[in-house]
Coordinates of C-alpha atoms and ligand atoms in Angstrom, one line a residue:
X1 CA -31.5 33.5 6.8
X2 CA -28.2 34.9 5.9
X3 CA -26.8 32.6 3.4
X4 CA -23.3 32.4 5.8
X5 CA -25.0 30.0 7.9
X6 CA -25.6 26.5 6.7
X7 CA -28.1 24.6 8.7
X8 CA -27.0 21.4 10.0
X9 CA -30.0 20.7 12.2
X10 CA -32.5 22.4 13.6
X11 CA -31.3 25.4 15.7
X12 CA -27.5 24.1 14.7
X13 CA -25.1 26.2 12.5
X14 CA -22.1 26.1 10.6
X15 CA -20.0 29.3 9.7
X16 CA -17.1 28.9 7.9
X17 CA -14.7 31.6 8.8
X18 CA -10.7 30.9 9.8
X19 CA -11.8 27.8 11.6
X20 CA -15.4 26.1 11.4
X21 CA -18.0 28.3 14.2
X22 CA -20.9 26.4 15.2
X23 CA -23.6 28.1 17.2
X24 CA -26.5 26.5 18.9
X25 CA -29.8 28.4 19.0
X26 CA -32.4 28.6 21.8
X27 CA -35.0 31.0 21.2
X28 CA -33.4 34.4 20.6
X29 CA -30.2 32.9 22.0
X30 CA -27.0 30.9 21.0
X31 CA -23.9 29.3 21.8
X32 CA -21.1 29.5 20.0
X33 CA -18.2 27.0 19.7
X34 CA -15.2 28.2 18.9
X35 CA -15.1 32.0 17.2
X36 CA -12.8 32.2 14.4
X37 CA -12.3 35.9 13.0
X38 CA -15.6 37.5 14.5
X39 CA -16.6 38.6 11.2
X40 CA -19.5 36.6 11.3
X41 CA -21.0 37.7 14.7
X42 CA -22.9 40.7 12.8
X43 CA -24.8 37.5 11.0
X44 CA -26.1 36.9 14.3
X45 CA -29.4 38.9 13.8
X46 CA -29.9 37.3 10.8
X47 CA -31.0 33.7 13.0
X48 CA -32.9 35.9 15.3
X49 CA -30.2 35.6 17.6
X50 CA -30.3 38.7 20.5
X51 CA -28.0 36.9 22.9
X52 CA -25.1 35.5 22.4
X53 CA -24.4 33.8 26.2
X54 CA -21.6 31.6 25.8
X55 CA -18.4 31.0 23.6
X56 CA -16.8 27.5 24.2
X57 CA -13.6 26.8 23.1
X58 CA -12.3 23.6 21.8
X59 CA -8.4 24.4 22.3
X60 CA -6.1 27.9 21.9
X61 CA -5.0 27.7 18.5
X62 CA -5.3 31.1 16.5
X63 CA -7.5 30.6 14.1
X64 CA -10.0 29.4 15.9
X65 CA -10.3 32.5 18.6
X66 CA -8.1 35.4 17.1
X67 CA -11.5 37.4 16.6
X68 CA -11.8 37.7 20.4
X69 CA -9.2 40.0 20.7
X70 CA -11.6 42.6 19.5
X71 CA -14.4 41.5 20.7
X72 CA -16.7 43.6 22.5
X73 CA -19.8 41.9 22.8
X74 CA -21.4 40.2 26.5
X75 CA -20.7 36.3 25.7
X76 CA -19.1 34.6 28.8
X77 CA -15.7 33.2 27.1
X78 CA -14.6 30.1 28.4
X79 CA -11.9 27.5 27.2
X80 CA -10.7 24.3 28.6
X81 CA -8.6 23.9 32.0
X82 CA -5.6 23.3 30.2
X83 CA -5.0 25.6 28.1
X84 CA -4.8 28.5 30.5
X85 CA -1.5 28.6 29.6
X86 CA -1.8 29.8 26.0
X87 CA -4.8 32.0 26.4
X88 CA -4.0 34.2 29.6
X89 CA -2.4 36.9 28.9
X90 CA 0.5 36.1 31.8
X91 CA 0.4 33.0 29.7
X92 CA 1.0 34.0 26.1
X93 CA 3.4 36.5 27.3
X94 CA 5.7 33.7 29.4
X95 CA 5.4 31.8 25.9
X96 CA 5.9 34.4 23.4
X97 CA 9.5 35.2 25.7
X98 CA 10.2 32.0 25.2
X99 CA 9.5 31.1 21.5
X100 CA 11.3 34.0 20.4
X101 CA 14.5 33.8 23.2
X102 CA 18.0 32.7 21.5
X103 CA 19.1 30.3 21.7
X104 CA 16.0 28.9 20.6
X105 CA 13.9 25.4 22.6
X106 CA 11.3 23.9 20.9
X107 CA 7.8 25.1 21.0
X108 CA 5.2 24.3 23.0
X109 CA 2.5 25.4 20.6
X110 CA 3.1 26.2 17.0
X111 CA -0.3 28.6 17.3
X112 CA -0.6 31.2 20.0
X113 CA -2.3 34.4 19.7
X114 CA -0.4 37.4 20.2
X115 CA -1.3 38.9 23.4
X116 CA -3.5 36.9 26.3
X117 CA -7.1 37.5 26.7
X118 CA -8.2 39.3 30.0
X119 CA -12.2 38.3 30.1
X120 CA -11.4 34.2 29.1
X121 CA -12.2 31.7 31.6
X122 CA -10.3 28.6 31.1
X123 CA -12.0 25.9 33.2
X124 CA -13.9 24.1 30.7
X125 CA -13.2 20.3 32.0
X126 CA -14.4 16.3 31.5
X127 CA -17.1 16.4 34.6
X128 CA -17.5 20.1 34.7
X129 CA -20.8 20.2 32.5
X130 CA -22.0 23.8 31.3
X131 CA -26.0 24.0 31.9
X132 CA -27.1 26.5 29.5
X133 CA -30.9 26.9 29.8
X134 CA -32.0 22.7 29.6
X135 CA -29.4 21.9 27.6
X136 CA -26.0 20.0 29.2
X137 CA -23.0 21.0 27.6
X138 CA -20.2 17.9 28.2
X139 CA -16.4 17.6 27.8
X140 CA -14.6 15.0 26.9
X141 CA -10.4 15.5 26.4
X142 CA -8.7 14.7 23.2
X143 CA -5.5 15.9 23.7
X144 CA -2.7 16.1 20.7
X145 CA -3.3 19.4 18.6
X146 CA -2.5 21.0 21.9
X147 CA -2.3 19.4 25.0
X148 CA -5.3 20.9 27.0
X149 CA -7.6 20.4 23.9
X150 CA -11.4 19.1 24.6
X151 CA -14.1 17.5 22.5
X152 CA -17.7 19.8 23.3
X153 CA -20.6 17.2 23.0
X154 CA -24.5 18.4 23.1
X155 CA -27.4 15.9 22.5
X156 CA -29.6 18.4 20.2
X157 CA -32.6 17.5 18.8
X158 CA -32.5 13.9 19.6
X159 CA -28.9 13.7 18.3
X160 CA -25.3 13.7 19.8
X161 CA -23.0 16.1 18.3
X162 CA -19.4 16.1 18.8
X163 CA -17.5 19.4 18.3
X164 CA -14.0 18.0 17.9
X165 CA -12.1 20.8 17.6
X166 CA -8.8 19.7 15.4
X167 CA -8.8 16.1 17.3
X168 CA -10.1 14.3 14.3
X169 CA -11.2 15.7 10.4
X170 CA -13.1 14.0 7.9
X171 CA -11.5 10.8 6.4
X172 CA -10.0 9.8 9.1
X173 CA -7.3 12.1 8.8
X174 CA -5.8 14.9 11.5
X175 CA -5.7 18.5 10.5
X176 CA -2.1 19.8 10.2
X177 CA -0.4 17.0 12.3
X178 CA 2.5 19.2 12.8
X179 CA 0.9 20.1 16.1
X180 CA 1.0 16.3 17.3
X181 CA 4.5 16.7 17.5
X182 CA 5.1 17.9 21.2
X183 CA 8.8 17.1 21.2
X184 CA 11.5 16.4 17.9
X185 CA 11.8 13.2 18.6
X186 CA 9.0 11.1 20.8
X187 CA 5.4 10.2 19.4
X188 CA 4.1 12.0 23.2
X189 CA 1.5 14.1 21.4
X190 CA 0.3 11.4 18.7
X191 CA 0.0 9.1 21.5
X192 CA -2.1 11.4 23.1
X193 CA -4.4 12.2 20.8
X194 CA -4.6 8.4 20.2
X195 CA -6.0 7.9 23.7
X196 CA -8.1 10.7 23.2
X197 CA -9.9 9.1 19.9
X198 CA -9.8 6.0 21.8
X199 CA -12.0 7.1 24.4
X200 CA -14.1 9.0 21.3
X201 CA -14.1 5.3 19.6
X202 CA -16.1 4.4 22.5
X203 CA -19.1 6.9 21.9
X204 CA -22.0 6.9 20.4
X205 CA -21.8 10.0 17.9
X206 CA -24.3 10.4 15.1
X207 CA -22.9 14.2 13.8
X208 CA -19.3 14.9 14.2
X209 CA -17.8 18.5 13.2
X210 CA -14.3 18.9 13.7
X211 CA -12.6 22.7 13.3
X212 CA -11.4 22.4 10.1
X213 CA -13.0 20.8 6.7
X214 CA -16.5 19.1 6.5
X215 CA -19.3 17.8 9.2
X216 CA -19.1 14.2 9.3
X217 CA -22.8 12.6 9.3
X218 CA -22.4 9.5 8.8
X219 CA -20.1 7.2 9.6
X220 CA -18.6 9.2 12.2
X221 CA -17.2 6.6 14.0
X222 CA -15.3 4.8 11.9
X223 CA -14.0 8.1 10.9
X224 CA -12.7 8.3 14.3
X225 CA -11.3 4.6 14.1
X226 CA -9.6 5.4 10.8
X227 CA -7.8 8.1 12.5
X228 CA -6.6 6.1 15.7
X229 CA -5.2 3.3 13.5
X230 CA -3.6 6.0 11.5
X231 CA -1.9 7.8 14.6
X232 CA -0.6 4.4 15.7
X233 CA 1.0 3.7 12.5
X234 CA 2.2 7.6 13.2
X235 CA 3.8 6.2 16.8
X236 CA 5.2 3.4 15.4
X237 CA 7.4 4.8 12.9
X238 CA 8.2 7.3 15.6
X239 CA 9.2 4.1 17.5
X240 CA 12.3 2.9 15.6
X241 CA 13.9 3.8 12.4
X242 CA 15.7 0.3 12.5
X243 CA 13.7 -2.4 14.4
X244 CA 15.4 -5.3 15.6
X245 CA 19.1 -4.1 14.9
X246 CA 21.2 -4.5 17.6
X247 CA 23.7 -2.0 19.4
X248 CA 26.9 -2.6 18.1
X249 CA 28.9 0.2 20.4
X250 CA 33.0 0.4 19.5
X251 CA 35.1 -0.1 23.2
X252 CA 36.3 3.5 23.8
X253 CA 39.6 3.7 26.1
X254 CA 39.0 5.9 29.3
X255 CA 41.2 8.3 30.4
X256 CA 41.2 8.6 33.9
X257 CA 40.4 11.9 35.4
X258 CA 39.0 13.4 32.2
X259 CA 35.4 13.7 30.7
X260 CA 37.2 12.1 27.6
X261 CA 37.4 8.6 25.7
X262 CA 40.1 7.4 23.2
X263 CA 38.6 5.6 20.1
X264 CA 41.9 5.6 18.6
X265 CA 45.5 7.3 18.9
X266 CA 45.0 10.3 17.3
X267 CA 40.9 10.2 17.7
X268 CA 39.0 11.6 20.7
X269 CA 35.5 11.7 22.1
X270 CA 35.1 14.6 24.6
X271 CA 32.4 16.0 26.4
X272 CA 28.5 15.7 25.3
X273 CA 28.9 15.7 21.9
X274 CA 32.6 16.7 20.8
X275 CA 35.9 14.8 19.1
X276 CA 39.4 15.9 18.9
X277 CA 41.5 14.8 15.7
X278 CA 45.2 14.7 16.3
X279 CA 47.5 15.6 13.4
X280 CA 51.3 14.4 13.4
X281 CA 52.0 18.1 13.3
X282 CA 50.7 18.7 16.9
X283 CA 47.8 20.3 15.7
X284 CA 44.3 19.6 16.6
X285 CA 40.7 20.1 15.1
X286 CA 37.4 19.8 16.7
X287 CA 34.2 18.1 15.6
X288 CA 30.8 19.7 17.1
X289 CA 32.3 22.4 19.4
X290 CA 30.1 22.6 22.1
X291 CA 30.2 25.6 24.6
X292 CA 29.6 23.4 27.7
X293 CA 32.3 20.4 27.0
X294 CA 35.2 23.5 26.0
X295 CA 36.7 23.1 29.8
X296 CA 37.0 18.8 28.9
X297 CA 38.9 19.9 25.8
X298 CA 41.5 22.0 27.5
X299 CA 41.8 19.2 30.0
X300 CA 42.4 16.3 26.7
X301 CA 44.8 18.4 24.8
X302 CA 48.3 17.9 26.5
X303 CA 47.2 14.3 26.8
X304 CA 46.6 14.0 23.5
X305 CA 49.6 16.2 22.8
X306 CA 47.8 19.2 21.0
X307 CA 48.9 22.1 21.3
X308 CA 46.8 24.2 19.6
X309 CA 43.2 23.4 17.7
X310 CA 43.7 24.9 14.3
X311 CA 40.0 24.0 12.6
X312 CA 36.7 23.7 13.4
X313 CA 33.8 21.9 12.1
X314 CA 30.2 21.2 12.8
X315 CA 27.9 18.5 11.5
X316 CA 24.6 20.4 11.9
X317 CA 22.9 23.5 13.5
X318 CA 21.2 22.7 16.6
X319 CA 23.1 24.4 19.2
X320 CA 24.6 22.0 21.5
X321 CA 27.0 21.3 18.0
X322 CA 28.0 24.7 16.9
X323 CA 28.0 26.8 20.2
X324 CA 31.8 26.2 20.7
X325 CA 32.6 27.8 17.4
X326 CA 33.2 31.2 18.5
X327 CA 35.1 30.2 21.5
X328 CA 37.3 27.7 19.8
X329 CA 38.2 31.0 17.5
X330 CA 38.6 33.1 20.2
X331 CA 41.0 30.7 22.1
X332 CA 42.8 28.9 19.8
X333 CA 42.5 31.0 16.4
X334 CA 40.6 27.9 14.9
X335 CA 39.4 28.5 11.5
X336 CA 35.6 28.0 11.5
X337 CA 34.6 25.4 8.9
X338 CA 31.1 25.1 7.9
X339 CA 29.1 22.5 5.4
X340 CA 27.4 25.2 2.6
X341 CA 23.8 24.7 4.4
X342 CA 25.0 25.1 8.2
X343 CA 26.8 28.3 6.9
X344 CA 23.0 30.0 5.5
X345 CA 21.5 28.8 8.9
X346 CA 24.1 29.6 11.4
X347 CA 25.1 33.3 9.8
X348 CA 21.8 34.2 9.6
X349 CA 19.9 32.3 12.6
X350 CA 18.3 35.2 13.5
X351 CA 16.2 35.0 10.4
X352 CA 15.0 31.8 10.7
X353 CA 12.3 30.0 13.0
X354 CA 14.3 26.6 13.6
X355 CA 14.5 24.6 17.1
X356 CA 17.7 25.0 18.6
X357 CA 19.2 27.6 17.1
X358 CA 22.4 29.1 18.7
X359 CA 22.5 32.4 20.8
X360 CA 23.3 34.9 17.7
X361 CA 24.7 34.1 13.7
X362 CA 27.9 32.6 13.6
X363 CA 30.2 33.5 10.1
X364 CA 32.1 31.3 8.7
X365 CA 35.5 31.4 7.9
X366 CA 35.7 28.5 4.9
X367 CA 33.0 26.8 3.6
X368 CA 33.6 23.9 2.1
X369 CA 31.5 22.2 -1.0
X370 CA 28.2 20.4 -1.0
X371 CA 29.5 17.7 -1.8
X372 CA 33.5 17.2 -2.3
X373 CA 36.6 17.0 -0.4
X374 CA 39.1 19.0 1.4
X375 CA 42.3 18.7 3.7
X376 CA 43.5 19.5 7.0
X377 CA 47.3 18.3 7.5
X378 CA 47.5 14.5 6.6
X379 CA 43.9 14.2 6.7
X380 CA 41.3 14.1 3.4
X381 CA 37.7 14.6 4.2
X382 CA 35.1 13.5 1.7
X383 CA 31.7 15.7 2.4
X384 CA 28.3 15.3 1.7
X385 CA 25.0 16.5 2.8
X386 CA 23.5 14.3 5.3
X387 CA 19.7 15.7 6.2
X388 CA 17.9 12.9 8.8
X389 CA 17.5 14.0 11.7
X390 CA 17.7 18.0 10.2
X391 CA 17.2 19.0 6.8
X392 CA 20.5 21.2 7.2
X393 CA 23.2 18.5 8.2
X394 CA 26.6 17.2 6.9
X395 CA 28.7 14.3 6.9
X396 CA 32.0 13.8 6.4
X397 CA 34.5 10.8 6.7
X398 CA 38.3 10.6 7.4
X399 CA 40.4 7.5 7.2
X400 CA 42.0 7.8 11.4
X401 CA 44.3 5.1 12.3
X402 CA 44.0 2.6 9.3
X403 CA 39.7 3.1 10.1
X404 CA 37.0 4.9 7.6
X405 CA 35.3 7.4 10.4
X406 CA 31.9 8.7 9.3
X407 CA 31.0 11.8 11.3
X408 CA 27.2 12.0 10.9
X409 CA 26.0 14.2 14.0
X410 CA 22.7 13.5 15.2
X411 CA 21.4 11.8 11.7
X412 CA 21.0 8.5 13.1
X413 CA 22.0 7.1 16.3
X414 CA 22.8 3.6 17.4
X415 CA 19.4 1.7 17.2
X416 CA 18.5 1.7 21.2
X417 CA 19.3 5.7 21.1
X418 CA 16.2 7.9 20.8
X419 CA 14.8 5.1 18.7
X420 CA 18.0 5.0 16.2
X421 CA 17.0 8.6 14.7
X422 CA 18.2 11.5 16.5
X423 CA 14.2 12.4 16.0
X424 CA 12.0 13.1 12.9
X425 CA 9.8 15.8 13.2
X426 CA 8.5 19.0 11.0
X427 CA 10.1 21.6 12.8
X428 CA 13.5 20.4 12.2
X429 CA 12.1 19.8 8.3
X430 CA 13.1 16.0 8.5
X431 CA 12.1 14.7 5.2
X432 CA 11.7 11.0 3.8
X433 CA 13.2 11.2 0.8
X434 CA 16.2 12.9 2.9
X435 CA 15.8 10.0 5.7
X436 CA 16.5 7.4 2.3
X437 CA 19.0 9.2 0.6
X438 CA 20.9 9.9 3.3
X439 CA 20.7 5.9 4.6
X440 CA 21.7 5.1 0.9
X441 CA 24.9 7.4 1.2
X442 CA 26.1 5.2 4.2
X443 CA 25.5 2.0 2.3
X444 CA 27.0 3.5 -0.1
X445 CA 30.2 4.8 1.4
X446 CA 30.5 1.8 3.7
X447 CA 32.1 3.3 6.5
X448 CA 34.0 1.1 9.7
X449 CA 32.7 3.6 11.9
X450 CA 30.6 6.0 12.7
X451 CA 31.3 8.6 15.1
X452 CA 28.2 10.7 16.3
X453 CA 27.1 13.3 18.5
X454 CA 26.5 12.6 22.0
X455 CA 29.3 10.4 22.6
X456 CA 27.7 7.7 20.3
X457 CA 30.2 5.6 18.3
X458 CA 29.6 2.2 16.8
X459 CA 30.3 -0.2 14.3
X460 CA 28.3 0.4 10.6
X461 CA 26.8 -2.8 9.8
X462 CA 24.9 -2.5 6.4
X463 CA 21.5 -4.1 7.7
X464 CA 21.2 -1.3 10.0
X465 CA 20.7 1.5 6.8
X466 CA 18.7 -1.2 4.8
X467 CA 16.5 -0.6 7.6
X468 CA 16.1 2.9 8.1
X469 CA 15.9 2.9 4.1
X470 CA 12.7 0.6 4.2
X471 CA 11.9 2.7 7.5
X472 CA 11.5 6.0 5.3
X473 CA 8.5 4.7 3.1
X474 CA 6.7 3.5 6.2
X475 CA 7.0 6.4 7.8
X476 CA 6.2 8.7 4.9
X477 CA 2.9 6.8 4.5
X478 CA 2.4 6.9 8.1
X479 CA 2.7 11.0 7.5
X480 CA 0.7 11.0 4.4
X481 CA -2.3 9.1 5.6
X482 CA -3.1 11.6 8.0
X483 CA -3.0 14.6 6.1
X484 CA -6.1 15.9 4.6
X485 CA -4.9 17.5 1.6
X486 CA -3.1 15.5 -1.5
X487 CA -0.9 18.2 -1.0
X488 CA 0.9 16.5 2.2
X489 CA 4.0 18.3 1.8
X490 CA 2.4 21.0 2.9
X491 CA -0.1 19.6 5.4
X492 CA 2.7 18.7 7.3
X493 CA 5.4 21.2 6.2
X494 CA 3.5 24.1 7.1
X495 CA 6.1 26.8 7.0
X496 CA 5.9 28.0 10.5
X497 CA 5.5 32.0 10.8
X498 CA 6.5 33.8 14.2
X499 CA 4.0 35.9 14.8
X500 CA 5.7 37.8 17.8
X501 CA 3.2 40.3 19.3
Ligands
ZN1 ZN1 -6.0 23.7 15.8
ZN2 ZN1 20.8 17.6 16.8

């Protein structure tokens, strides 16, 4: 026997290749689930193996189907239901257009092959059982890693063997848990995949071999259980950065007839996510220019009696803060003012593989220190970097109307809004340490105020950061537990590559 192949049972296989391959044996034919590279198909022979008749996918992740791009052989190729989407090659095209469009959304998979594949059949389903000569293949779905995933399960020789795919590895732990993060800010995906190792809880499973890492054979279900408890401390830290703390919302002043709020004379709240600073010299400058809310701006400056926006400045990236910027050049001559790490993101955006990114670089013309001050008209702004909700973010604070204002963007909200973060996820490189530090800053600095993006301005109350402080450590640990590798950082991290056909 070709040394490739390690036996787990009789007639069952383990390749390691760019994911784990099992194949099932029947005589002079097999089964394979999932396919990796396809180096290891020329092995076959060396089992006896004439036939290969099927190859069962688990879910559409590269690694473990790349190979059957150039695959030539007679296998029937089928996948599950759900993941038609990332497999056909309609599929992978409609998402490739997307994943590399400006400005940029967040993914919908962080591993997609580069073209579709013509001969795959994707209606593997729960209930749809594949007979392949006396043997029932079944399907169970453990979503999370990607959406449509499915668990394969075979009773061979006696035994029940799970094929997990990437739903569970060995320790309890989920292989790059990146991928349960279906949105930047919800726990959607981990909950998910925590109904779907609920369900696996519940099964009797005496060998368990997930994609990635070593078979489990004993002890597989509490391996399964270790997991689940480990997701749900995963969705709870997703939950709330600041449990318990109330809303404490400042009364804005309408202003009737315009899609604008006065928090104080000469501070404004406009549009989604904007606010217009009044200087005594009749100038104006603009927090988080956003493209949409312009039109509410040029409504709000003769009331606030501007006559001319002379500075611009963003608190982070994401697009729905910085898309303004050229416009409010354009218009007004504003001088565009970037934080040091918006201005490496945002002139060179079409370099990097971020969410949200703007429709095309954006220069800027000063940018101010890392951490430091610097002056418009009356007004001294201290700076500092703020990464939460965004590894590249910036705060800065003003005094405005007798008040300490603390712009923070969308690091932190007030505690009902997306559960008091603005989202943590790994695309966005939210990191603990950052999470703390950042908290610690506010407590800190001790604002009155602080004004964020989408129209969210409220009260600082110290308890609030003490809790996202605390917060950080039980969410890191939450993240940590489930990675495989002491090497979390990059478990998680996984420095995302866009492989565009
Ligand atoms: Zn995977
Ligand atoms: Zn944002």
């Amino acid at each position: 026997m070709n040394a490739q192949f390690e036996q787990l049972l009789p007639d069952l296989y383990l390749l390691r290749d760019t994911c784990n391959v099992y194949v099932l044996r029947d005589g002079d034919r097999a089964v394979a689930i999932d396919f990796g590279s396809r180096d290891w198909t020329g092995a076959l022979d060396s089992l006896g193996v004439k036939q290969l008749d099927y190859v069962l996918l688990t879910h559409h992740h590269r690694d473990q189907c790349e190979g059957l791009l150039s695959y030539t052989g007679n296998a029937e190729l089928r996948a599950p239901s759900g993941e038609a989407g990332f497999l056909s090659p309609d599929g992978v095209k409609a998402y490739w257009k997307r994943r590399t469009a400006r400005p940029s959304g967040y993914p919908t998979s962080f591993s997609v092959l580069p073209r579709g594949l013509t001969n795959m059949q994707c209606k593997l389903a729960e209930g749809a059982d594949v007979f392949w000569g006396r043997h029932r293949i079944r399907f169970l779905p453990t979503p999370g890693h990607s959406a449509g995933a499915l668990t394969i399960m075979v009773t061979w020789q006696g035994k029940n063997v799970f094929f997990c795919g990437d739903a569970v590895h060995a320790g309890g732990k989920v292989w790059q848990p990146f991928h349960l993060e279906w949105d930047h800010w919800t726990p959607s995906g981990a909950l998910q995949a925590w109904y779907g190792l609920e369900r696996l809880s519940y099964c009797h499973i005496d060998m368990l071999c997930p994609s990635h890492g070593p078979v489990v054979a004993r002890g597989a279900s509490d391996c399964v259980k270790l997991a689940r408890t480990r997701l749900m401390a995963l969705i709870r830290a997703k939950g709330s950065v600041c449990e318990g703390e109330p809303d404490d919302y400042l009364p804005l002043e309408p202003l009737p007839g315009l899609n604008a709020r006065r928090v104080s004379p000469h501070l404004y709240q406009f549009g989604g996510n904007s606010f217009l600073l009044v200087s005594k010299t009749g100038e104006g400058f603009v927090v988080d220019p956003q493209i949409s809310s312009l039109p509410d701006l040029e409504a709000l400056l003769p009331v606030a009696g501007v006559k001319r926006v002379t500075a611009t400045i963003a608190s982070h990236f994401h697009y729905d803060h910085t898309d303004g910027y050229p416009a409010m050049k354009q218009k007004h001559g504003a001088e565009v003012w970037m934080h040091p790490w918006l201005a490496e993101i945002l002139g060179n955006s079409d370099r990097f593989d971020l969410p949200y990114l703007p429709a095309a670089p954006i220069k800027a013309d000063r940018v101010l220190p890392e951490t430091g001050e610097s002056t418009w008209n009356e007004y001294r702004f201290d700076i500092w970097p703020m990464p939460a909700q965004t590894r590249w973010h910036c705060a800065f604070m003003a005094t405005v109307d007798g008040r300490r204002v603390f712009f923070s963007g969308d690091s932190y909200q007030s505690p009902s809004r997306w559960n008091g973060t603005g989202g943590f996820c790994a695309f966005n490189n939210s990191r603990f340490d950052a999470f703390r530090n950042s908290a610690r800053l506010v407590l800190r600095v001790k604002p009155d105020v602080i004004a964020n993006g989408h129209q969210v301005v409220y009260r600082y109350h110290a308890s609030h950061y003490e809790k996202i402080v605390r917060w950080a450590d039980t969410a890191e640990k939450a993240v940590r537990d489930l990675c495989p590798s002491l090497d979390w950082l990059k478990d998680y991290y996984v420095q995302q590559k866009l492989e565009q056909p």
